[in-house]
mmCIF file of C-alpha atoms in Angstrom:
data_model
loop_
_atom_site.group_PDB
_atom_site.id
_atom_site.type_symbol
_atom_site.label_atom_id
_atom_site.label_comp_id
_atom_site.label_asym_id
_atom_site.label_seq_id
_atom_site.Cartn_x
_atom_site.Cartn_y
_atom_site.Cartn_z
ATOM 1 C CA MET A 1 4.215 -9.289 14.619
ATOM 2 C CA ALA A 2 2.746 -6.847 12.763
ATOM 3 C CA PRO A 3 -1.024 -5.986 12.413
ATOM 4 C CA ARG A 4 -2.967 -7.031 9.607
ATOM 5 C CA PHE A 5 -4.637 -2.951 9.817
ATOM 6 C CA SER A 6 -2.560 0.024 10.037
ATOM 7 C CA ILE A 7 -4.828 3.155 11.028
ATOM 8 C CA ILE A 8 -4.076 6.352 9.796
ATOM 9 C CA VAL A 9 -5.917 9.454 10.369
ATOM 10 C CA PRO A 10 -4.758 13.060 10.441
ATOM 11 C CA ALA A 11 -5.469 15.137 13.197
ATOM 12 C CA TYR A 12 -5.989 19.488 13.213
ATOM 13 C CA ASN A 13 -7.787 20.337 16.718
ATOM 14 C CA ARG A 14 -9.791 18.177 16.371
ATOM 15 C CA GLU A 15 -9.008 16.495 20.691
ATOM 16 C CA ALA A 16 -13.184 15.745 21.057
ATOM 17 C CA GLU A 17 -13.897 13.658 17.485
ATOM 18 C CA VAL A 18 -10.718 11.942 18.409
ATOM 19 C CA ASP A 19 -11.427 10.692 22.093
ATOM 20 C CA ASP A 20 -14.819 9.561 19.498
ATOM 21 C CA LEU A 21 -12.810 7.614 17.317
ATOM 22 C CA VAL A 22 -10.458 6.034 19.534
ATOM 23 C CA GLU A 23 -13.154 5.014 21.846
ATOM 24 C CA SER A 24 -14.937 2.915 18.875
ATOM 25 C CA LEU A 25 -11.675 1.598 17.994
ATOM 26 C CA LEU A 26 -10.961 0.050 21.839
ATOM 27 C CA ALA A 27 -14.362 -1.201 21.611
ATOM 28 C CA GLN A 28 -14.090 -3.204 18.253
ATOM 29 C CA THR A 29 -14.291 -7.409 18.365
ATOM 30 C CA CYS A 30 -11.312 -7.664 16.311
ATOM 31 C CA LYS A 31 -8.100 -5.655 17.606
ATOM 32 C CA ASN A 32 -5.765 -6.781 14.878
ATOM 33 C CA PHE A 33 -4.337 -2.804 13.674
ATOM 34 C CA GLU A 34 -2.881 0.086 15.145
ATOM 35 C CA LEU A 35 -3.491 3.746 15.153
ATOM 36 C CA VAL A 36 -0.735 5.839 14.070
ATOM 37 C CA ILE A 37 -2.253 9.287 14.663
ATOM 38 C CA THR A 38 -0.121 12.459 12.551
ATOM 39 C CA GLU A 39 -1.161 15.887 14.708
ATOM 40 C CA ASP A 40 -0.571 18.212 11.527
ATOM 41 C CA GLY A 41 0.428 21.430 13.636
ATOM 42 C CA SER A 42 -2.259 21.430 16.143
ATOM 43 C CA THR A 43 -2.872 24.323 18.491
ATOM 44 C CA GLU A 44 -5.742 21.833 20.466
ATOM 45 C CA PRO A 45 -3.182 18.853 20.605
ATOM 46 C CA CYS A 46 -4.721 15.004 20.762
ATOM 47 C CA GLU A 47 -1.751 14.067 22.344
ATOM 48 C CA ALA A 48 -2.972 13.319 26.054
ATOM 49 C CA ILE A 49 -5.991 10.862 24.411
ATOM 50 C CA VAL A 50 -3.992 8.835 22.691
ATOM 51 C CA LYS A 51 -1.638 8.534 25.777
ATOM 52 C CA ASN A 52 -3.984 7.544 28.063
ATOM 53 C CA ALA A 53 -5.293 4.540 25.485
ATOM 54 C CA VAL A 54 -2.254 3.392 25.102
ATOM 55 C CA GLU A 55 -0.896 2.933 28.996
ATOM 56 C CA TYR A 56 -3.651 2.300 30.224
ATOM 57 C CA ARG A 57 -6.442 1.086 27.508
ATOM 58 C CA GLY A 58 -4.079 -1.377 25.788
ATOM 59 C CA LEU A 59 -4.577 0.316 22.590
ATOM 60 C CA ASN A 60 -1.754 -0.315 20.019
ATOM 61 C CA ALA A 61 -1.430 2.972 18.552
ATOM 62 C CA ARG A 62 1.658 5.420 18.253
ATOM 63 C CA TYR A 63 1.108 9.612 18.069
ATOM 64 C CA TYR A 64 3.506 12.087 16.133
ATOM 65 C CA TYR A 65 3.503 15.677 16.033
ATOM 66 C CA LYS A 66 4.285 17.415 13.036
ATOM 67 C CA GLU A 67 4.184 21.376 12.074
ATOM 68 C CA ASN A 68 1.250 22.004 9.615
ATOM 69 C CA GLU A 69 1.569 21.121 5.971
ATOM 70 C CA GLY A 70 -1.898 19.708 5.050
ATOM 71 C CA ARG A 71 -3.680 16.386 5.399
ATOM 72 C CA SER A 72 -2.297 14.728 2.889
ATOM 73 C CA ILE A 73 1.026 15.315 3.843
ATOM 74 C CA ALA A 74 -0.098 14.302 7.538
ATOM 75 C CA ARG A 75 -1.376 10.573 5.988
ATOM 76 C CA ASN A 76 2.232 10.358 4.250
ATOM 77 C CA TYR A 77 4.041 11.168 7.323
ATOM 78 C CA ALA A 78 1.655 8.295 9.032
ATOM 79 C CA MET A 79 2.395 5.811 6.299
ATOM 80 C CA GLU A 80 5.792 5.675 6.027
ATOM 81 C CA ARG A 81 6.192 4.817 9.884
ATOM 82 C CA ALA A 82 2.398 2.578 9.979
ATOM 83 C CA THR A 83 3.673 -1.373 10.319
ATOM 84 C CA GLY A 84 0.268 -2.874 8.993
ATOM 85 C CA ASP A 85 0.055 -4.873 5.566
ATOM 86 C CA TYR A 86 -2.839 -2.903 4.632
ATOM 87 C CA PHE A 87 -3.343 0.847 5.364
ATOM 88 C CA ILE A 88 -6.645 2.761 6.848
ATOM 89 C CA PHE A 89 -7.883 5.926 6.563
ATOM 90 C CA PHE A 90 -10.409 7.696 8.266
ATOM 91 C CA ASP A 91 -11.342 11.182 9.384
ATOM 92 C CA SER A 92 -10.108 12.175 12.933
ATOM 93 C CA ASP A 93 -14.517 13.141 13.055
ATOM 94 C CA CYS A 94 -15.180 9.249 12.285
ATOM 95 C CA VAL A 95 -17.258 7.176 15.368
ATOM 96 C CA ILE A 96 -16.331 3.472 13.566
ATOM 97 C CA PRO A 97 -18.992 0.461 14.576
ATOM 98 C CA PRO A 98 -17.713 -2.469 16.734
ATOM 99 C CA ASN A 99 -17.744 -5.222 13.964
ATOM 100 C CA TYR A 100 -16.091 -3.062 11.159
ATOM 101 C CA PHE A 101 -12.613 -4.877 11.665
ATOM 102 C CA GLU A 102 -14.311 -8.015 11.950
ATOM 103 C CA VAL A 103 -16.357 -7.372 9.116
ATOM 104 C CA LEU A 104 -13.307 -6.216 7.010
ATOM 105 C CA SER A 105 -11.271 -8.679 7.459
ATOM 106 C CA ALA A 106 -13.989 -11.688 6.667
ATOM 107 C CA GLU A 107 -14.501 -9.837 3.450
ATOM 108 C CA LEU A 108 -10.617 -9.339 2.545
ATOM 109 C CA ASP A 109 -10.151 -13.251 3.468
ATOM 110 C CA VAL A 110 -13.157 -14.199 0.565
ATOM 111 C CA ARG A 111 -12.247 -11.010 -1.964
ATOM 112 C CA PRO A 112 -8.944 -10.137 -1.654
ATOM 113 C CA LEU A 113 -8.826 -6.217 -2.830
ATOM 114 C CA ASP A 114 -6.090 -4.023 -2.890
ATOM 115 C CA CYS A 115 -8.258 -0.783 -2.656
ATOM 116 C CA PHE A 116 -11.417 -0.684 -1.120
ATOM 117 C CA GLY A 117 -13.618 1.703 0.562
ATOM 118 C CA GLY A 118 -17.236 1.246 2.180
ATOM 119 C CA PRO A 119 -20.126 3.704 2.976
ATOM 120 C CA ASP A 120 -20.984 6.544 5.659
ATOM 121 C CA ALA A 121 -24.272 6.906 7.716
ATOM 122 C CA ALA A 122 -24.773 8.743 10.138
ATOM 123 C CA ASN A 123 -25.377 7.404 14.034
ATOM 124 C CA ASP A 124 -28.505 7.697 16.339
ATOM 125 C CA SER A 125 -26.247 10.091 18.725
ATOM 126 C CA PHE A 126 -25.613 12.493 15.853
ATOM 127 C CA SER A 127 -27.365 15.862 15.828
ATOM 128 C CA ASP A 128 -30.528 16.456 13.786
ATOM 129 C CA THR A 129 -29.080 18.568 11.370
ATOM 130 C CA GLN A 130 -25.833 15.905 10.897
ATOM 131 C CA LYS A 131 -28.248 13.480 10.260
ATOM 132 C CA ALA A 132 -29.919 15.338 7.505
ATOM 133 C CA ILE A 133 -26.244 16.125 5.865
ATOM 134 C CA ASN A 134 -25.559 12.792 6.320
ATOM 135 C CA TYR A 135 -29.642 12.184 4.324
ATOM 136 C CA SER A 136 -27.971 15.083 1.816
ATOM 137 C CA MET A 137 -23.998 13.733 1.062
ATOM 138 C CA THR A 138 -25.771 9.618 0.471
ATOM 139 C CA SER A 139 -28.729 9.912 -0.999
ATOM 140 C CA PHE A 140 -29.217 9.050 -5.338
ATOM 141 C CA LEU A 141 -31.506 11.897 -5.228
ATOM 142 C CA THR A 142 -28.918 14.310 -4.372
ATOM 143 C CA THR A 143 -25.549 12.691 -5.307
ATOM 144 C CA GLY A 144 -26.295 9.886 -7.614
ATOM 145 C CA GLY A 145 -24.831 6.843 -5.312
ATOM 146 C CA ILE A 146 -21.083 7.655 -5.788
ATOM 147 C CA ARG A 147 -20.328 7.652 -2.258
ATOM 148 C CA GLY A 148 -21.197 3.829 -1.746
ATOM 149 C CA GLY A 149 -24.935 3.383 -2.550
ATOM 150 C CA LYS A 150 -26.746 0.706 -3.556
ATOM 151 C CA VAL A 151 -27.576 2.338 -7.106
ATOM 152 C CA SER A 152 -24.413 4.398 -8.883
ATOM 153 C CA LEU A 153 -24.374 6.944 -11.655
ATOM 154 C CA GLU A 154 -20.326 6.416 -11.611
ATOM 155 C CA LYS A 155 -17.889 3.692 -10.860
ATOM 156 C CA PHE A 156 -17.370 3.062 -6.683
ATOM 157 C CA THR A 157 -14.271 5.483 -5.851
ATOM 158 C CA PRO A 158 -12.927 4.800 -1.809
ATOM 159 C CA ARG A 159 -12.390 8.716 -0.113
ATOM 160 C CA THR A 160 -10.560 8.974 2.953
ATOM 161 C CA PHE A 161 -13.356 8.828 5.598
ATOM 162 C CA ASN A 162 -13.423 5.505 4.967
ATOM 163 C CA MET A 163 -10.875 3.417 2.362
ATOM 164 C CA GLY A 164 -7.755 1.092 2.808
ATOM 165 C CA PHE A 165 -5.201 -0.135 0.004
ATOM 166 C CA SER A 166 -2.577 -2.672 0.580
ATOM 167 C CA ARG A 167 0.862 -1.745 1.486
ATOM 168 C CA ALA A 168 1.981 -2.654 -2.451
ATOM 169 C CA VAL A 169 -0.182 -0.555 -3.748
ATOM 170 C CA TYR A 170 1.653 2.396 -1.515
ATOM 171 C CA GLU A 171 4.794 0.837 -2.287
ATOM 172 C CA LYS A 172 3.860 1.189 -6.256
ATOM 173 C CA VAL A 173 1.822 4.181 -6.612
ATOM 174 C CA GLY A 174 3.309 6.766 -3.620
ATOM 175 C CA GLY A 175 1.079 8.756 -1.047
ATOM 176 C CA PHE A 176 -1.536 11.174 -1.229
ATOM 177 C CA ARG A 177 -1.295 14.731 -3.126
ATOM 178 C CA GLU A 178 -1.376 17.791 -1.141
ATOM 179 C CA MET A 179 -4.575 19.174 -3.025
ATOM 180 C CA PHE A 180 -8.501 19.116 -2.439
ATOM 181 C CA SER A 181 -10.296 15.982 -3.557
ATOM 182 C CA GLU A 182 -6.940 14.002 -3.128
ATOM 183 C CA ASP A 183 -8.782 10.671 -2.162
ATOM 184 C CA ILE A 184 -10.388 10.626 -5.806
ATOM 185 C CA ASP A 185 -6.745 11.215 -7.011
ATOM 186 C CA MET A 186 -5.033 8.552 -5.366
ATOM 187 C CA SER A 187 -8.058 6.191 -6.243
ATOM 188 C CA THR A 188 -7.977 7.513 -9.938
ATOM 189 C CA ARG A 189 -4.084 6.573 -9.936
ATOM 190 C CA ILE A 190 -4.521 3.197 -8.143
ATOM 191 C CA ARG A 191 -7.069 2.387 -11.134
ATOM 192 C CA GLN A 192 -4.976 3.286 -13.644
ATOM 193 C CA ALA A 193 -1.701 1.391 -12.225
ATOM 194 C CA GLY A 194 -3.522 -1.666 -12.710
ATOM 195 C CA PHE A 195 -4.972 -2.696 -8.932
ATOM 196 C CA SER A 196 -8.528 -3.597 -7.976
ATOM 197 C CA ILE A 197 -10.337 -2.232 -6.078
ATOM 198 C CA GLY A 198 -14.049 -2.424 -4.453
ATOM 199 C CA LEU A 199 -16.514 -1.232 -2.181
ATOM 200 C CA ILE A 200 -17.412 -3.395 0.944
ATOM 201 C CA ARG A 201 -20.402 -2.548 1.480
ATOM 202 C CA ALA A 202 -21.156 -4.186 5.262
ATOM 203 C CA ALA A 203 -17.893 -2.205 6.417
ATOM 204 C CA ALA A 204 -19.550 1.599 6.864
ATOM 205 C CA VAL A 205 -18.840 3.843 9.236
ATOM 206 C CA TRP A 206 -20.596 6.396 11.654
ATOM 207 C CA HIS A 207 -19.376 10.174 9.810
ATOM 208 C CA LYS A 208 -20.300 13.609 11.618
ATOM 209 C CA ARG A 209 -19.332 15.223 8.420
ATOM 210 C CA ARG A 210 -19.773 19.029 9.197
ATOM 211 C CA VAL A 211 -21.604 19.992 12.590
ATOM 212 C CA ASP A 212 -23.788 23.402 10.771
ATOM 213 C CA PHE A 213 -24.778 24.350 7.341
ATOM 214 C CA ARG A 214 -22.669 27.139 7.304
ATOM 215 C CA LYS A 215 -19.509 24.457 7.765
ATOM 216 C CA PHE A 216 -21.384 22.445 5.103
ATOM 217 C CA PHE A 217 -21.522 24.846 2.331
ATOM 218 C CA ARG A 218 -17.860 26.056 2.289
ATOM 219 C CA GLN A 219 -16.696 21.844 2.189
ATOM 220 C CA VAL A 220 -19.053 21.193 -0.878
ATOM 221 C CA TYR A 221 -17.979 24.776 -2.582
ATOM 222 C CA VAL A 222 -14.252 23.165 -2.284
ATOM 223 C CA PHE A 223 -15.182 19.876 -3.426
ATOM 224 C CA GLY A 224 -16.833 21.719 -6.707
ATOM 225 C CA MET A 225 -13.821 23.561 -7.276
ATOM 226 C CA SER A 226 -11.287 19.987 -7.117
ATOM 227 C CA ARG A 227 -13.539 18.648 -9.882
ATOM 228 C CA VAL A 228 -12.228 21.075 -12.038
ATOM 229 C CA THR A 229 -8.780 20.224 -10.528
ATOM 230 C CA LEU A 230 -9.332 16.622 -11.301
ATOM 231 C CA LYS A 231 -10.314 17.236 -15.014
ATOM 232 C CA LEU A 232 -7.398 19.264 -16.104
ATOM 233 C CA LEU A 233 -5.223 16.243 -14.319
ATOM 234 C CA TYR A 234 -7.536 13.220 -15.422
ATOM 235 C CA PRO A 235 -9.623 14.409 -19.030
ATOM 236 C CA GLY A 236 -12.159 11.601 -19.553
ATOM 237 C CA SER A 237 -12.673 11.677 -15.610
ATOM 238 C CA LEU A 238 -15.278 13.938 -15.232
ATOM 239 C CA LYS A 239 -18.580 12.269 -15.990
ATOM 240 C CA ALA A 240 -22.063 13.779 -16.595
ATOM 241 C CA VAL A 241 -22.818 12.746 -13.189
ATOM 242 C CA HIS A 242 -20.720 16.074 -12.003
ATOM 243 C CA LEU A 243 -22.355 18.419 -14.158
ATOM 244 C CA LEU A 244 -25.929 17.709 -12.300
ATOM 245 C CA PRO A 245 -24.671 20.244 -9.566
ATOM 246 C CA ALA A 246 -23.979 22.962 -11.521
ATOM 247 C CA ALA A 247 -27.108 22.421 -13.782
ATOM 248 C CA PHE A 248 -29.035 22.213 -10.510
ATOM 249 C CA VAL A 249 -27.989 26.048 -10.309
ATOM 250 C CA LEU A 250 -28.463 26.896 -13.552
ATOM 251 C CA GLY A 251 -31.160 25.373 -14.026
ATOM 252 C CA SER A 252 -33.404 26.763 -10.177
ATOM 253 C CA ILE A 253 -32.224 30.154 -11.590
ATOM 254 C CA ALA A 254 -34.077 29.831 -14.577
ATOM 255 C CA LEU A 255 -37.191 28.295 -13.361
ATOM 256 C CA ILE A 256 -37.040 31.045 -11.073
ATOM 257 C CA LEU A 257 -37.082 33.678 -12.811
ATOM 258 C CA LEU A 258 -39.830 32.291 -15.426
ATOM 259 C CA GLY A 259 -41.706 31.378 -12.874
ATOM 260 C CA ILE A 260 -42.038 35.642 -11.126
ATOM 261 C CA PHE A 261 -41.971 36.632 -14.321
ATOM 262 C CA VAL A 262 -43.865 33.913 -16.618
ATOM 263 C CA SER A 263 -46.173 31.765 -14.752
ATOM 264 C CA PRO A 264 -46.127 30.450 -11.008
ATOM 265 C CA TRP A 265 -46.166 27.200 -12.795
ATOM 266 C CA PHE A 266 -42.085 27.106 -13.937
ATOM 267 C CA LEU A 267 -41.574 26.700 -10.632
ATOM 268 C CA LEU A 268 -43.437 23.214 -10.700
ATOM 269 C CA PRO A 269 -40.188 20.684 -10.650
ATOM 270 C CA LEU A 270 -38.379 22.440 -7.682
ATOM 271 C CA GLY A 271 -41.688 22.026 -5.955
ATOM 272 C CA VAL A 272 -41.598 17.973 -6.891
ATOM 273 C CA TYR A 273 -38.137 17.823 -6.771
ATOM 274 C CA PHE A 274 -37.756 19.094 -3.384
ATOM 275 C CA ALA A 275 -40.803 17.511 -1.740
ATOM 276 C CA ALA A 276 -39.002 13.930 -2.707
ATOM 277 C CA ILE A 277 -35.564 14.878 -0.753
ATOM 278 C CA PHE A 278 -38.189 15.337 1.719
ATOM 279 C CA ILE A 279 -40.097 12.196 1.778
ATOM 280 C CA GLY A 280 -36.935 9.955 0.997
ATOM 281 C CA ALA A 281 -35.318 11.666 4.107
ATOM 282 C CA LEU A 282 -38.662 11.002 6.342
ATOM 283 C CA VAL A 283 -39.089 7.202 4.976
ATOM 284 C CA SER A 284 -35.044 6.801 5.688
ATOM 285 C CA THR A 285 -34.541 8.276 8.856
ATOM 286 C CA ARG A 286 -37.739 8.705 10.371
ATOM 287 C CA SER A 287 -38.153 12.051 11.682
ATOM 288 C CA LEU A 288 -39.807 14.856 10.233
ATOM 289 C CA LYS A 289 -37.392 17.430 11.561
ATOM 290 C CA VAL A 290 -34.295 15.561 9.456
ATOM 291 C CA ALA A 291 -36.740 15.320 6.983
ATOM 292 C CA LEU A 292 -37.233 19.307 6.668
ATOM 293 C CA LEU A 293 -33.986 19.833 7.439
ATOM 294 C CA ALA A 294 -33.210 17.712 4.214
ATOM 295 C CA VAL A 295 -34.530 19.843 1.844
ATOM 296 C CA PRO A 296 -32.029 23.008 3.239
ATOM 297 C CA ALA A 297 -29.141 20.534 3.347
ATOM 298 C CA ALA A 298 -29.797 19.653 -0.556
ATOM 299 C CA ILE A 299 -30.476 22.854 -1.748
ATOM 300 C CA ILE A 300 -26.425 23.843 0.138
ATOM 301 C CA GLN A 301 -25.242 20.852 -1.143
ATOM 302 C CA LEU A 302 -26.073 21.007 -4.669
ATOM 303 C CA GLY A 303 -25.630 24.849 -4.589
ATOM 304 C CA GLY A 304 -22.715 25.279 -3.033
ATOM 305 C CA TYR A 305 -21.164 22.148 -5.786
ATOM 306 C CA GLY A 306 -22.150 23.562 -8.462
ATOM 307 C CA LEU A 307 -21.075 26.829 -7.822
ATOM 308 C CA GLY A 308 -17.616 26.438 -6.458
ATOM 309 C CA PHE A 309 -17.928 23.962 -10.180
ATOM 310 C CA ILE A 310 -18.855 27.518 -12.454
ATOM 311 C CA LYS A 311 -16.426 29.055 -10.710
ATOM 312 C CA ALA A 312 -13.286 27.070 -11.254
ATOM 313 C CA TYR A 313 -14.665 25.969 -14.107
ATOM 314 C CA THR A 314 -15.239 29.387 -16.160
ATOM 315 C CA SER A 315 -11.914 30.356 -14.522
ATOM 316 C CA LYS A 316 -9.377 28.058 -15.292
ATOM 317 C CA ILE A 317 -10.700 26.319 -18.460
ATOM 318 C CA LEU A 318 -13.085 29.256 -19.877
ATOM 319 C CA LEU A 319 -10.658 32.142 -19.330
ATOM 320 C CA GLY A 320 -7.421 30.236 -18.946
ATOM 321 C CA LYS A 321 -6.608 31.747 -15.683
ATOM 322 C CA GLY A 322 -6.092 29.198 -13.414
ATOM 323 C CA ARG A 323 -2.356 28.634 -11.916
ATOM 324 C CA ASP A 324 -0.395 25.294 -14.529
ATOM 325 C CA ILE A 325 -1.695 22.301 -13.319
ATOM 326 C CA ASP A 326 1.640 21.390 -11.759
ATOM 327 C CA GLN A 327 1.029 24.788 -9.085
ATOM 328 C CA GLU A 328 -1.812 23.321 -8.831
ATOM 329 C CA ILE A 329 -1.175 19.895 -6.699
ATOM 330 C CA SER A 330 2.279 18.790 -5.533
ATOM 331 C CA ILE A 331 3.030 14.952 -4.183
ATOM 332 C CA ARG A 332 5.618 15.436 -0.817
ATOM 333 C CA LYS A 333 5.546 12.580 0.745
ATOM 334 C CA GLY A 334 6.357 13.907 4.462
ATOM 335 C CA LYS A 335 9.583 13.598 6.198
#
């Protein structure tokens, strides 16, 4: 009998992370799922971890290895081989709370959804830097609540660190496009196809994210650039909340220059904003160190995203130097 859920995970040199993910799946209180992992050309494969969990600990899992083509193609490759009624997507750096599938099953029984997602959070075992990055990525003060918060400035959009949709969605909409922000693109296509999308707030995951600020900057910089590609794909998709990081960058530069050359009082708005982030993180995490780290994390998040957005918008839209949109993305379904 086919399982209700097929967990789809692409992996690329994430052996230690996959080990933690597998351990969390073995601890699930509801086991009506299969795990399908696609190794995307890794030089440090996780095959031994998966096979050990299957052979000695009873995990329902399958492992595939293919040449490196990108995470979207790896997900599509796994979906073609999955047997569940729903496809559930986790990043390899996620750890799943033990009651996740119990909660998800109960929610879908009461409120059937074609596509759904849940929030992410930091586990107590994460480093202080990871906790600070997680706060920055989930706080209303920095993201406007677009990642599953209680208050949001935009419609909820499932992301592949914690996302699912039915087999019927896959059969109609197809697989992921090989592009940055492929999950936003997929959610948009699902919504345009007339399927229902909803947030299941109780189905949260623990998300390790980036382990240092340098990698975090690179990640959010790419996010900012990809938002412009999404605008080219879906002209009406760019909302005011997406412009805030760019406004933060330009506004901060203006306030700093005014503070240096005109009056230090122009620096007050930045001070108030960073103080609010510090206090919010302190209340949320109850850790002075995490709260202190949350301030540079927020600066990196907003600054990196804003700089990426400004660069891509200037190049691709204002100057028209971007490649043709058909060359920006490709939709390939893994062979």
